[in-house]
mmCIF file of C-alpha atoms in Angstrom:
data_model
loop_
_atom_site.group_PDB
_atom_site.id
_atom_site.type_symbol
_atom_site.label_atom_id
_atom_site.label_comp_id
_atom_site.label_asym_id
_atom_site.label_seq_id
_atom_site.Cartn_x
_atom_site.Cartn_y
_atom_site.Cartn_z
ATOM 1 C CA UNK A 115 0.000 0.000 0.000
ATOM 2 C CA UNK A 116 1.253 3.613 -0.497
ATOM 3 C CA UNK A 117 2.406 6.038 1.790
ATOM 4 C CA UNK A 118 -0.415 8.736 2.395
ATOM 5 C CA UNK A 119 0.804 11.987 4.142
ATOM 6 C CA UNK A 120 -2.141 14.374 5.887
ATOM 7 C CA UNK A 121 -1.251 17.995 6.628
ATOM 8 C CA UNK A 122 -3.654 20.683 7.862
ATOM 9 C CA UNK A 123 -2.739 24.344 6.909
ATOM 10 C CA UNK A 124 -3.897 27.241 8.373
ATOM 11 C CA UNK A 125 -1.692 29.761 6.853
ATOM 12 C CA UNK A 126 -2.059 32.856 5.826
ATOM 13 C CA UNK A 127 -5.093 33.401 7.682
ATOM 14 C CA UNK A 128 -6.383 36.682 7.451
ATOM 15 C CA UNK A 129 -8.753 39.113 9.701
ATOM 16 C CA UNK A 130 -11.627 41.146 7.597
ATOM 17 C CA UNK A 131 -9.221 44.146 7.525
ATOM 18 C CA UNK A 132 -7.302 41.471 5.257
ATOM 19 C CA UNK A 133 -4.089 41.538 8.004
ATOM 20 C CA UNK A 134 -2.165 38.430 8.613
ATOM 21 C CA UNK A 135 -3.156 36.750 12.387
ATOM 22 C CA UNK A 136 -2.303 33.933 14.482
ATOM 23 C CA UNK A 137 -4.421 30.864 14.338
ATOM 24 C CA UNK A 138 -4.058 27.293 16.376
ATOM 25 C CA UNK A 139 -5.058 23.889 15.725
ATOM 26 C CA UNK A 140 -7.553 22.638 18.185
ATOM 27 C CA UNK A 141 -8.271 18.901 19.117
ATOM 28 C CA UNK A 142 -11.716 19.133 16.588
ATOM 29 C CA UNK A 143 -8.562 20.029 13.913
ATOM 30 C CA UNK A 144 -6.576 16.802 15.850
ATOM 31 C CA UNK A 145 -10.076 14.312 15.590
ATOM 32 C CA UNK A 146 -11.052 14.856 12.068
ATOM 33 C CA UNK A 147 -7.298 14.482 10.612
ATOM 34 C CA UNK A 148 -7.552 11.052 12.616
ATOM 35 C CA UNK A 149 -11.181 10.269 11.129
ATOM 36 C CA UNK A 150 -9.726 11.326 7.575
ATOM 37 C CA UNK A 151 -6.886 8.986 8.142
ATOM 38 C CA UNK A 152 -8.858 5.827 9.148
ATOM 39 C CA UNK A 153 -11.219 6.005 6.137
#
């Protein structure tokens, strides 16, 4: 089987005055990588 490689991005994320800010990855971000993985 091949190798399958997930990322999640989150960057640039912009704020409605279209300036670059800071995001995070939260554990929904962690559980549906995981659920995207298994299927």
């Amino acid at each position: 089987m091949a190798e399958v490689y997930i990322a999640l991005l989150h960057h640039p994320v912009y704020n409605k005055r279209k300036e670059v800010v800071a995001t995070c990855i939260t554990g929904f971000d962690l559980h549906d990588i995981a659920r995207t993985a298994l299927t």
